[in-house]
CSV table of C-alpha atoms in Angstrom, one decimal:
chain,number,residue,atom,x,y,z
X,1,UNK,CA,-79.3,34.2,-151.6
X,2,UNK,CA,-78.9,37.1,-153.4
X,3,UNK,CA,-78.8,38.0,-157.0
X,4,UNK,CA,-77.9,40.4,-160.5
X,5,UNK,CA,-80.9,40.7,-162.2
X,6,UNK,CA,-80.4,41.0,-165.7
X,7,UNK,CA,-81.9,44.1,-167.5
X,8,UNK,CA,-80.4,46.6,-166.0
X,9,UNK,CA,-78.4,48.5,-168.9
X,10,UNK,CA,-74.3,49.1,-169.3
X,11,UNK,CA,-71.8,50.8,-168.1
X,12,UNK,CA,-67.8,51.3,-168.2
X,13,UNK,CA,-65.5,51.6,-164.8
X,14,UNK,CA,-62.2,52.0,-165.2
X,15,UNK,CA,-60.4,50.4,-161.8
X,16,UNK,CA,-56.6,49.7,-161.6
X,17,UNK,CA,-54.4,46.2,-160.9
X,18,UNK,CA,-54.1,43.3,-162.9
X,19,UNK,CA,-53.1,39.7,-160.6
X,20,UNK,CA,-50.9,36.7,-162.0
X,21,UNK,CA,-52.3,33.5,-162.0
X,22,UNK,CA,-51.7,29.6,-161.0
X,23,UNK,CA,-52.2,26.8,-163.2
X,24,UNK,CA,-55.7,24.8,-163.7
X,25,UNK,CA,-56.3,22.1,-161.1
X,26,UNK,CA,-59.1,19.6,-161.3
X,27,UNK,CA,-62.3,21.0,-159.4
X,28,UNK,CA,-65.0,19.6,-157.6
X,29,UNK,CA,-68.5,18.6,-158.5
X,30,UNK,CA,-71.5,20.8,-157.1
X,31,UNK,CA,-74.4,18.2,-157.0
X,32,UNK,CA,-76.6,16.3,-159.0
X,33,UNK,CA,-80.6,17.9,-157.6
X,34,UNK,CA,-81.1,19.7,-161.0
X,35,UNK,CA,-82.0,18.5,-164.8
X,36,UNK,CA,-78.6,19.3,-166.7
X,37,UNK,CA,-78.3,19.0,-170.5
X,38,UNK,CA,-74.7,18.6,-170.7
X,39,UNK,CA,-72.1,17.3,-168.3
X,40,UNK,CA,-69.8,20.1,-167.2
X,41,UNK,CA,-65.8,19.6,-166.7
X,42,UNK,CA,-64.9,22.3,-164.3
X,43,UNK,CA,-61.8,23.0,-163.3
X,44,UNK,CA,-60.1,25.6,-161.0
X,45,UNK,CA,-58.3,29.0,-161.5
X,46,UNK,CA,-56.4,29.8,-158.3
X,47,UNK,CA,-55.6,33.8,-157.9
X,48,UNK,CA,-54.3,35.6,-154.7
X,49,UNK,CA,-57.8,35.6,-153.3
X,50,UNK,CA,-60.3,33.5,-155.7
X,51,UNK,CA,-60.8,30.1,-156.9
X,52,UNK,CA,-62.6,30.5,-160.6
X,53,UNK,CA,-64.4,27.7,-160.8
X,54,UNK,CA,-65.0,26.9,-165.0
X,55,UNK,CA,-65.1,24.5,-167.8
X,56,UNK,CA,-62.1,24.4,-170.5
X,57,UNK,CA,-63.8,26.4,-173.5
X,58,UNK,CA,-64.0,29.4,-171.2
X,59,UNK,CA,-60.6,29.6,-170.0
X,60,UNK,CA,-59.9,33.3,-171.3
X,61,UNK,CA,-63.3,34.2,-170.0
X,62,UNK,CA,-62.3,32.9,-166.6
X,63,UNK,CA,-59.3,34.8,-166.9
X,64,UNK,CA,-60.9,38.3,-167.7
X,65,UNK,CA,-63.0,38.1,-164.5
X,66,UNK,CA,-60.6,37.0,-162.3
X,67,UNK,CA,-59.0,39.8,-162.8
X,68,UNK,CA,-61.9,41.8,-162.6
X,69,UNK,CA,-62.7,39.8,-159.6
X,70,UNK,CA,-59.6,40.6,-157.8
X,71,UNK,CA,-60.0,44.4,-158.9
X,72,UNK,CA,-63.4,44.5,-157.2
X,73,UNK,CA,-62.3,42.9,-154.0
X,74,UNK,CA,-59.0,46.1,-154.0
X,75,UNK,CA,-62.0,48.8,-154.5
X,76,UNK,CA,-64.9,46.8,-151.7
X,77,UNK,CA,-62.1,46.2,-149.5
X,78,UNK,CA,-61.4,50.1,-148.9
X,79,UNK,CA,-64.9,51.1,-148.9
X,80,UNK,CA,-66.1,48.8,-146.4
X,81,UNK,CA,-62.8,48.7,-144.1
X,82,UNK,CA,-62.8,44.9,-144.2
X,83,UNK,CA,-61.2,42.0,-146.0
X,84,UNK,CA,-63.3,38.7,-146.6
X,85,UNK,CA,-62.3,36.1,-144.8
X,86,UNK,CA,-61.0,33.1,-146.3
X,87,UNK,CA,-60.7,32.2,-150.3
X,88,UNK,CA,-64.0,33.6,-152.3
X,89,UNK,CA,-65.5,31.1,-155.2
X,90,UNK,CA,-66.4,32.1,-158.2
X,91,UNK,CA,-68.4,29.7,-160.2
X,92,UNK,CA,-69.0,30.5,-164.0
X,93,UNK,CA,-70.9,29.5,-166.7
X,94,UNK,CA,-70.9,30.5,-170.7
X,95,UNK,CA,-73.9,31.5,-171.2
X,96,UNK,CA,-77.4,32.1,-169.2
X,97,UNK,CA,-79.2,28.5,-170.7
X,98,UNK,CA,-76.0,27.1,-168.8
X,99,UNK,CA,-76.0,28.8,-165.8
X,100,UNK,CA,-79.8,27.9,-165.1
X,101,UNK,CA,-78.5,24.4,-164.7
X,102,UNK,CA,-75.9,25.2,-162.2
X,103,UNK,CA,-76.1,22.3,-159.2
X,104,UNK,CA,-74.0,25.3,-157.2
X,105,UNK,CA,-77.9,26.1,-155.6
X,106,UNK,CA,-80.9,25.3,-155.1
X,107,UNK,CA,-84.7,26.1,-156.8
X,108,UNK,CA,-85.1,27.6,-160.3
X,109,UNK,CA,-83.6,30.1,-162.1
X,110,UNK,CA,-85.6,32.6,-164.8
X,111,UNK,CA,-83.6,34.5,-167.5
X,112,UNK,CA,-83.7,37.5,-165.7
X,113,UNK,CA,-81.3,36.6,-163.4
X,114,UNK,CA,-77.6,38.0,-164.1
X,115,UNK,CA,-76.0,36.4,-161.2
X,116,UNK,CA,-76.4,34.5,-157.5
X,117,UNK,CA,-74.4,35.0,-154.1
X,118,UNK,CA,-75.5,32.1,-152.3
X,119,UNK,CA,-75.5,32.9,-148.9
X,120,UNK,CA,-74.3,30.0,-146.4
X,121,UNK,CA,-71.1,29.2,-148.1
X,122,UNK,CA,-70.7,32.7,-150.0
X,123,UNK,CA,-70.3,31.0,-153.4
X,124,UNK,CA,-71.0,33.7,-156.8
X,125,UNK,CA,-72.5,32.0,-159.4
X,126,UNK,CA,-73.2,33.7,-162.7
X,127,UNK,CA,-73.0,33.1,-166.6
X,128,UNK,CA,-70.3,35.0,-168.9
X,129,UNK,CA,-72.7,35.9,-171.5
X,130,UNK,CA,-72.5,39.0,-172.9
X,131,UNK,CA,-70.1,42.6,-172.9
X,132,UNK,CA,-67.1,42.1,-170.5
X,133,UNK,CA,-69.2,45.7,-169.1
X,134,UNK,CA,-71.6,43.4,-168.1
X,135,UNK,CA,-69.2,41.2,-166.6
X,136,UNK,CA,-67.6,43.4,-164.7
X,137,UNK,CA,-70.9,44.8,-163.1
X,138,UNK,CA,-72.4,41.3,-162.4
X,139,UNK,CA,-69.1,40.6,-160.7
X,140,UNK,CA,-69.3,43.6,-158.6
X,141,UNK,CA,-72.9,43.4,-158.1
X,142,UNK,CA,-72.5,40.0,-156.2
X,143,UNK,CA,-69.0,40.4,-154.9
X,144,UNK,CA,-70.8,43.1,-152.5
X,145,UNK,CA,-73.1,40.7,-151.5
X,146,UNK,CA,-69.9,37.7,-150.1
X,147,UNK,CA,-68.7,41.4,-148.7
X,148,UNK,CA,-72.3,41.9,-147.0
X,149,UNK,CA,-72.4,37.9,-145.2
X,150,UNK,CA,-68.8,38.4,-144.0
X,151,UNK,CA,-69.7,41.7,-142.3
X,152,UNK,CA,-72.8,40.7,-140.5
X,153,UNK,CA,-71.8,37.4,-139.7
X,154,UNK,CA,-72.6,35.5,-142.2
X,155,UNK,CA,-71.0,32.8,-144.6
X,156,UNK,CA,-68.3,30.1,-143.8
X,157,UNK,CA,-66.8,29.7,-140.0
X,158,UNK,CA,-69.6,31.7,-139.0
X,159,UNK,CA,-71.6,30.5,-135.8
X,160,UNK,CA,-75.1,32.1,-137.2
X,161,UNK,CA,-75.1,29.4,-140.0
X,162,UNK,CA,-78.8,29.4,-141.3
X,163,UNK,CA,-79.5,32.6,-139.9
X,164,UNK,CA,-77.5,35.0,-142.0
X,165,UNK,CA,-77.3,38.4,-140.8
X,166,UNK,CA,-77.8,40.1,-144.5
X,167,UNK,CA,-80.9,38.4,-145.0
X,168,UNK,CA,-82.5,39.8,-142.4
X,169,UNK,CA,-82.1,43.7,-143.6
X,170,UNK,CA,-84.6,45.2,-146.3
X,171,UNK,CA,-83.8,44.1,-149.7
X,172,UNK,CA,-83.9,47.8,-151.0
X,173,UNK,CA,-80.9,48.5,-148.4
X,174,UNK,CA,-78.9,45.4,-149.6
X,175,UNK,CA,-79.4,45.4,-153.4
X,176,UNK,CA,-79.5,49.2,-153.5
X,177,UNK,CA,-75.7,49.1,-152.6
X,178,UNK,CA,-75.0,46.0,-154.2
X,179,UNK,CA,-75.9,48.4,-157.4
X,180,UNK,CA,-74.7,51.7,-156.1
X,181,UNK,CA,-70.9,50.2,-155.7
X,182,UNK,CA,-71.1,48.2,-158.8
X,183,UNK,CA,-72.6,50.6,-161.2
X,184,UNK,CA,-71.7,54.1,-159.7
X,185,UNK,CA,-74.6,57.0,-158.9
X,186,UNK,CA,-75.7,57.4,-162.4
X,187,UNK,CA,-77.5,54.9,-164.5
X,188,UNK,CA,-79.7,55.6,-166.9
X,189,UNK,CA,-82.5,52.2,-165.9
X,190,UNK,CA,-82.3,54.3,-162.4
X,191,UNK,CA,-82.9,57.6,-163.5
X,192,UNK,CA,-85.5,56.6,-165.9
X,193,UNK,CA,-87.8,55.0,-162.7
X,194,UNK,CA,-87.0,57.7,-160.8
X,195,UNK,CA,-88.4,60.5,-163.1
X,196,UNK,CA,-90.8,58.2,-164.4
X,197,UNK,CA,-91.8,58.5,-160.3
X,198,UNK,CA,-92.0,62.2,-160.6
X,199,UNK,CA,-94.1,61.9,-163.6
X,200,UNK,CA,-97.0,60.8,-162.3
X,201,UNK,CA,-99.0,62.9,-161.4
X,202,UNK,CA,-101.8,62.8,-158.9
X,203,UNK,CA,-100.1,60.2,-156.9
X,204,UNK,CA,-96.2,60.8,-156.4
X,205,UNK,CA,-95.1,57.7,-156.4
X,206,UNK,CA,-91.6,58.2,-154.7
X,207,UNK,CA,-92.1,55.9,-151.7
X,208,UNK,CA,-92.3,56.7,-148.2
X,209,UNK,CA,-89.1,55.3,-145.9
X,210,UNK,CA,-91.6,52.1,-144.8
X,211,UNK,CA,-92.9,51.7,-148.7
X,212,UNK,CA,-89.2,51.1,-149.2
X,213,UNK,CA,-90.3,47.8,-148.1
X,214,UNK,CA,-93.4,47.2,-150.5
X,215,UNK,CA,-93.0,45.0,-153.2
X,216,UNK,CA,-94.4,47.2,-155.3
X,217,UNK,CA,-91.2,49.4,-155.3
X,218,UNK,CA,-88.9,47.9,-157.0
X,219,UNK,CA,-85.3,47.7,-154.8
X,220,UNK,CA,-82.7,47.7,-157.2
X,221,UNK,CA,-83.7,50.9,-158.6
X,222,UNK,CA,-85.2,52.6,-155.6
X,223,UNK,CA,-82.8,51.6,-153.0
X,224,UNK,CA,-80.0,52.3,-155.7
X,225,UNK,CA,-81.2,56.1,-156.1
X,226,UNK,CA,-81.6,56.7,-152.3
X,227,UNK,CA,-78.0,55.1,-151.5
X,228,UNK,CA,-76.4,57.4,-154.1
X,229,UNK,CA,-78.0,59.8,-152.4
X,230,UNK,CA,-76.5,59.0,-149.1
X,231,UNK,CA,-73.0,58.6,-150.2
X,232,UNK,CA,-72.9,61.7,-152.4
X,233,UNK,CA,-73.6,63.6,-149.5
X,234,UNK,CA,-71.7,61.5,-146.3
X,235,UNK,CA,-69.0,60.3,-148.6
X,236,UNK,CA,-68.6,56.4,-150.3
X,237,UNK,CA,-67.5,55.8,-146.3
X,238,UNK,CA,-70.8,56.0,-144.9
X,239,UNK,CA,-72.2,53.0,-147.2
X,240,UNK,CA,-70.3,50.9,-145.5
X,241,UNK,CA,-70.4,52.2,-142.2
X,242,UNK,CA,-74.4,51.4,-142.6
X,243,UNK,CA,-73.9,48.2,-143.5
X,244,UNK,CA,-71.8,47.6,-140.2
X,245,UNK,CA,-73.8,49.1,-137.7
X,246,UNK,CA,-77.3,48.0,-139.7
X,247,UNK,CA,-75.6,44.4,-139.5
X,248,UNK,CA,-75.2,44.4,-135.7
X,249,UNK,CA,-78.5,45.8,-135.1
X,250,UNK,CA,-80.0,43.7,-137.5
X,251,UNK,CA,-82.2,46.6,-139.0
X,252,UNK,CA,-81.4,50.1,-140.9
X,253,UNK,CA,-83.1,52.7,-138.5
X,254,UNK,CA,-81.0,52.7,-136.0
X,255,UNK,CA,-78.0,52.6,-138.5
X,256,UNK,CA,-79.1,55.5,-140.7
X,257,UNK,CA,-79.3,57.8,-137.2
X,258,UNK,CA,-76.0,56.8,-136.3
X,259,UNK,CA,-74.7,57.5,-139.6
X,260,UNK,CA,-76.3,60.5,-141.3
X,261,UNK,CA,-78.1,62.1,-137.9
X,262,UNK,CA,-81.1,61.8,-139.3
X,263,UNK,CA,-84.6,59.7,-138.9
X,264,UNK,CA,-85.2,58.0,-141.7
X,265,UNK,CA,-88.4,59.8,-142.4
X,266,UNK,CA,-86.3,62.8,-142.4
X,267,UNK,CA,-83.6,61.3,-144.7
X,268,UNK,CA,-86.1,60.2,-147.1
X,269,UNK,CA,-87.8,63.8,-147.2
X,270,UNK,CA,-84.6,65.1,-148.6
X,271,UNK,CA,-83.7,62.6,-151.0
X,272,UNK,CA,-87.6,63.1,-152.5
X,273,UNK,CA,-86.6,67.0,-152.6
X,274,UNK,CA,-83.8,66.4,-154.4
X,275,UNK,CA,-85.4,64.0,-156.8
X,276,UNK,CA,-88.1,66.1,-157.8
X,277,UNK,CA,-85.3,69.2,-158.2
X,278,UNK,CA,-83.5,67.3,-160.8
X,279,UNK,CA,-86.0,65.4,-162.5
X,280,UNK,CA,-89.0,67.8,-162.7
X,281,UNK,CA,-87.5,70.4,-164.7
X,282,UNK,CA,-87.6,67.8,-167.3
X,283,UNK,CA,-91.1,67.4,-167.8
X,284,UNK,CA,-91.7,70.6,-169.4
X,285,UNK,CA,-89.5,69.2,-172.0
X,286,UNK,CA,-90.8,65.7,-172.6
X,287,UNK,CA,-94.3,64.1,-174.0
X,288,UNK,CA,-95.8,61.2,-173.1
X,289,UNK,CA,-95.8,58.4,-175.9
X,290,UNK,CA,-99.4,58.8,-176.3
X,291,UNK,CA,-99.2,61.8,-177.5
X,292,UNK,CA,-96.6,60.9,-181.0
X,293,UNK,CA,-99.7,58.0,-181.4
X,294,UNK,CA,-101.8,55.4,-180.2
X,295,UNK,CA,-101.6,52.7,-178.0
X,296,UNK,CA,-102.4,49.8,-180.3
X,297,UNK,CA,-101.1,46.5,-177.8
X,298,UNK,CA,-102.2,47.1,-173.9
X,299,UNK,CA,-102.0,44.9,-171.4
X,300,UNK,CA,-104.0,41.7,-171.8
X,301,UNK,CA,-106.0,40.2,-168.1
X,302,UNK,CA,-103.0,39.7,-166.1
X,303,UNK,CA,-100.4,39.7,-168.5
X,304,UNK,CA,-97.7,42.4,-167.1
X,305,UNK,CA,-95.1,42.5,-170.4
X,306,UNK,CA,-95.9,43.3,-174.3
X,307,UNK,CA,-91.8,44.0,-175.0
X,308,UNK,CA,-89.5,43.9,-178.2
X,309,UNK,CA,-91.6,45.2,-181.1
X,310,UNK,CA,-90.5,44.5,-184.2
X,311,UNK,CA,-92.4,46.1,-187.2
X,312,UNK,CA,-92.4,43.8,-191.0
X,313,UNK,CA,-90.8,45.8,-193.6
X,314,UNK,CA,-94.2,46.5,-195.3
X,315,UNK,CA,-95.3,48.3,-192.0
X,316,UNK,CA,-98.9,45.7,-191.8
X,317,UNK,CA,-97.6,43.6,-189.1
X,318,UNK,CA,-95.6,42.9,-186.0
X,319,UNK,CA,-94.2,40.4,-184.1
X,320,UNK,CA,-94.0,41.3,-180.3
X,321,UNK,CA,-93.1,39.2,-176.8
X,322,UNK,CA,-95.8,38.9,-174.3
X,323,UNK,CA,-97.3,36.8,-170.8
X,324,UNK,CA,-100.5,37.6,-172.1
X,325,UNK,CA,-100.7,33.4,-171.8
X,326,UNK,CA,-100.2,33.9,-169.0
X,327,UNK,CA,-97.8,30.8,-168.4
X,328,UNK,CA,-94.4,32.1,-170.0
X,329,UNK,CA,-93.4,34.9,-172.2
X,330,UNK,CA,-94.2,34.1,-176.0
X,331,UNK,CA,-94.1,35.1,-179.4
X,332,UNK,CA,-97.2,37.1,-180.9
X,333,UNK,CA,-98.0,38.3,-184.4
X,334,UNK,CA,-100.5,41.2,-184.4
X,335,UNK,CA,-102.1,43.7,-186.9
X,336,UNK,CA,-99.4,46.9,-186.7
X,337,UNK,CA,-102.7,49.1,-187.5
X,338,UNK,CA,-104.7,47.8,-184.6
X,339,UNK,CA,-102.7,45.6,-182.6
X,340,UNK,CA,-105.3,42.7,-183.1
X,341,UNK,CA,-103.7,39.5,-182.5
X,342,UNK,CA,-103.2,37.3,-185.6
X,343,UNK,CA,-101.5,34.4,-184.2
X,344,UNK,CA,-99.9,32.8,-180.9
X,345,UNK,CA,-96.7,31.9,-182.5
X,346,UNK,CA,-94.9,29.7,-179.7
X,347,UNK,CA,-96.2,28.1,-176.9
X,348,UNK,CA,-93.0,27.6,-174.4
X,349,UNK,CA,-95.1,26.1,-171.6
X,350,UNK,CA,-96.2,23.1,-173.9
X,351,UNK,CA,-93.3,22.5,-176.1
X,352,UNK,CA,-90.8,19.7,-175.4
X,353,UNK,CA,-88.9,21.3,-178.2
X,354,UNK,CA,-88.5,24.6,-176.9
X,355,UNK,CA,-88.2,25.9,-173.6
X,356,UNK,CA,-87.9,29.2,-173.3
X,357,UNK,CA,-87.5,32.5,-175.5
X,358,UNK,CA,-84.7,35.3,-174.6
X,359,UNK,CA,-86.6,37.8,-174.1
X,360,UNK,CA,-84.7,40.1,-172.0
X,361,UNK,CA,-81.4,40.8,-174.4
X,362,UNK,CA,-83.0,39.8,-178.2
X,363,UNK,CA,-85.5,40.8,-180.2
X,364,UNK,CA,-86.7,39.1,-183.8
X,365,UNK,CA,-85.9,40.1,-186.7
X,366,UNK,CA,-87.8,40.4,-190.2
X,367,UNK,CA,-86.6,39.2,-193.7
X,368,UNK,CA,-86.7,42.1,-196.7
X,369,UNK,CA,-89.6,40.2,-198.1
X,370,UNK,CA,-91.3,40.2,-194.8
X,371,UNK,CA,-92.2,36.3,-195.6
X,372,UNK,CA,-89.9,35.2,-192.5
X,373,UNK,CA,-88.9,36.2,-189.2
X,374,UNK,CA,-86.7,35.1,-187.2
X,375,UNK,CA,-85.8,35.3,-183.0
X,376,UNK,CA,-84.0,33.4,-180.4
X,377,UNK,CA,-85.0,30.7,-177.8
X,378,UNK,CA,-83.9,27.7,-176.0
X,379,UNK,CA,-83.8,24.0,-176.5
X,380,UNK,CA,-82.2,21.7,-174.4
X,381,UNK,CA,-80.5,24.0,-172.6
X,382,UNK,CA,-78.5,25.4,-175.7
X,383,UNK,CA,-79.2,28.8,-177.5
X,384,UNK,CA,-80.8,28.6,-181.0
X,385,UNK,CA,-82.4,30.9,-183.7
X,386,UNK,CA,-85.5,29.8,-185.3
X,387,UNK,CA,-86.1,31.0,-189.0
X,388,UNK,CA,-90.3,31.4,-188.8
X,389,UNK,CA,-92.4,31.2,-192.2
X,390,UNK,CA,-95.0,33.3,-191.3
X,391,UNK,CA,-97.4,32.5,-194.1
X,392,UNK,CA,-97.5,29.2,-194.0
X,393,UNK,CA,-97.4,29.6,-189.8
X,394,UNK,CA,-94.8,27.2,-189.1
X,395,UNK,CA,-91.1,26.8,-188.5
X,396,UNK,CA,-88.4,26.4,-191.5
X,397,UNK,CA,-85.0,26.0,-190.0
X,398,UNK,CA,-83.2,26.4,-187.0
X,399,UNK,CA,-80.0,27.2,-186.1
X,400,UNK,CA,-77.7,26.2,-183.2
C-alpha cells in the first residue's frame, strides 16, 4: 500500500467543478483485526464516481472532499489519459487518533502517516484532520496512487491480484509523482532538502540515478524534485506517459528512454545541473544556525529527532520532543543555557494512560508564570491536552 505522510507543509490549488450528491445509505463494516476505542457508524456518500465512506458527525467534511475528490479524478484523468475503472472508495476518518484504528487495512499506523491507498482493492483511507489545504493534497496524494494500480494492472477485476504492478517500481518514481501532481513543482519541504543537498559540502549529497533507490534518500522529496524536473521540461504529459510504459515493463529505465531520449544517468546529470544553478547562488546569502549560537541539545545514542522547542517565559528552561528513549517520542525538560536534561516528562511506551504525543503538528505551550506547560497527546484513541505542573513534576488537569 501506499501512503501521505504527514509533514509535508501547505499549499493552495485552485481546480474547477463542483458535483451534486445522493443521499446517505447504510455502509458496510471493514473488519474487526484491530484494537478500536469507539465503534464507528459509517455510512455512504454516493457521487458520480465515489462512494465516501464516513460516520454522521463528519457529514460536511465528507462533503468538502467529495468534491475535492471528484475535482482530482477531472484533473488525473487528463494527465494520465485514463479513467479508473469502476467506483473509487474513499474511506474517512475525523481525526488521525481515529484513523489509526481504521479495520479498512492491515499492520500499524504511526502519526506520520497522512493517508493510505491500499493496493488490492484500491481503497483511500485517510483522517480529515486539519486545513481543507491539507485535505485536498492528501486526497490528491493518494488518488494518484488508485490512478497508478489501475494503469499497471493493478486493483479490482485485475488478473495480477497479489502481484500489483505499482509496487513493483521504485518508491521514489511512485511517491515522487504522487507529490508532483498533488502539490505542483514548488514546495517549500522540497526545496529546503534539495538546497540543504547542495549545502553540504565535501560530499554532494544529490543522489546518483541508482541511489534514488537508497533508503537514505528520502522519496517523497527527492523523487518529487526530479519529477518536476521532468515535466517542466517534457510537459505534465510525459508523467504519465512514464507511468504507462514503466508499468508494462515493470521498471523506469527503459521508460525514461522512451520518454525523455535519455539514459537515466544522463537525465539525472541534468536535473543535478540545474539544482545546483538555482540553489547555489543561495549560499552566499545564508548562515548556518551554528553560526547565530550554539548547539545546546544534539542528538542522544540513536535517537534521530530533538523537535518543537518551546522556551519558559523566564528564558531558564525548555520543554522539547525527542526518541532519545529510544522507544517513542517523549516530552523533555532541559536547561535552555546548556541543554542538560532535567526531567523525562512522559513515558508513552509505559503508560496505559497515554499513548502517544502529537508530535508532528503541536508543540507545548508555557504559562506567563512559567509554573505550567501544557502539550497534546493521546488517550484512548481520543485527542487531549495535558496542563503539566512542572514544579511539583506531575500532571494537573487534562482536557478532552
Amino acid at each position: 500500500m501506499l501512503c501521505t505522510p504527514r509533514c509535508l507543509g501547505r499549499f493552495t490549488l485552485l481546480l474547477a467543478a463542483l458535483t451534486p450528491f445522493a443521499s446517505p445509505v447504510e455502509a458496510q463494516y471493514f473488519g474487526r483485526n484491530k484494537v478500536q476505542y469507539e465503534n464507528f457508524d459509517f455510512k455512504v456518500l454516493k457521487t458520480e464516481h465515489f462512494d465516501i465512506y464516513y460516520y454522521p458527525t463528519e457529514l460536511q467534511a465528507a462533503r468538502d472532499a467529495a468534491r475535492m475528490a471528484e475535482r482530482w479524478r477531472t484533473r488525473l484523468s487528463v494527465i494520465f489519459q485514463h479513467e479508473l475503472s469502476g467506483r473509487q472508495p474513499l474511506i474517512l476518518y475525523a481525526s488521525p487518533a481515529q484513523f489509526q484504528q481504521t479495520n479498512a487495512i492491515g499492520g500499524d499506523i504511526g502519526e506520520g502517516t497522512g493517508g493510505v491507498t491500499e493496493a488490492l482493492r484500491r481503497r483511500i483511507v485517510l483522517p480529515v484532520g486539519g486545513s481543507l489545504g491539507d485535505l485536498d493534497h492528501v486526497i490528491g496524494h493518494e488518488l494518484t496512487h488508485a490512478f497508478q494500480y489501475d494503469m499497471t494492472g493493478s486493483g479490482r477485476g485485475t488478473s495480477l491480484g497479489a502481484l500489483p504492478g505499482a509496487t513493483s517500481l521504485p518508491l521514489w518514481f511512485i511517491e515522487g509523482m504522487a507529490e508532483y501532481l498533488s502539490l505542483g513543482p514548488i514546495n517549500a519541504p522540497t526545496a529546503m532538502w534539495m538546497r540543504g543537498a547542495v549545502e553540504d559540502t565535501g560530499k554532494d549529497s544529490l543522489p546518483s540515478y541508482r541511489q534514488l533507490d537508497d533508503p537514505r534518500y528520502f522519496p517523497y522529496r527527492y523523487g518529487h524534485a526530479l519529477l518536476s524536473y521532468v515535466a517542466g521540461h517534457w510537459g505534465d504529459q510525459a508523467i504519465g506517459q512514464l507511468l504507462r510504459r514503466a508499468g508494462r515493463r515493470r521498471g523506469v529505465d527503459q521508460a525514461i528512454r522512451e520518454v525523455t531520449s535519455l539514459t537515466p544517468e544522463a537525465l539525472v546529470a541534468r536535473w543535478h545541473q540545474e539544482i545546483h544553478a538555482t540553489y547555489q547562488p543561495l549560499l552566499g546569502e545564508t548562515q548556518p544556525a551554528e553560526t547565530f549560537g550554539p548547539r545546546i541539545v544534539a542528538a542522544h545514542g540513536d535517537g534521530r529527532y530533538n523537535v518543537s522547542p518551546s522556551v519558559s517565559p523566564d528564558g531558564s528552561r525548555m520543554m522539547f520532543l525527542s526518541d532519545r528513549d529510544l522507544f517513542s517520542i517523549d516530552l523533555f525538560l532541559a536547561d535552555a543555557k546548556t541543554g542538560r536534561i532535567e526531567r523525562q516528562v512522559t513515558k508513552t511506551a509505559v503508560d496505559p494512560h497515554l499513548q502517544s504525543l502529537e508530535f508532528i503538528e503541536s508543540a507545548g505551550s508555557w504559562s506567563p508564570d512559567g509554573k505550567r506547560f501544557v502539550f497534546a497527546g493521546i488517550s484512548r484513541g481520543r485527542p487531549l491536552l495535558v496542563i503539566y505542573d512542572v514544579d511539583k513534576g506531575k500532571r494537573a488537569r487534562e482536557i478532552p
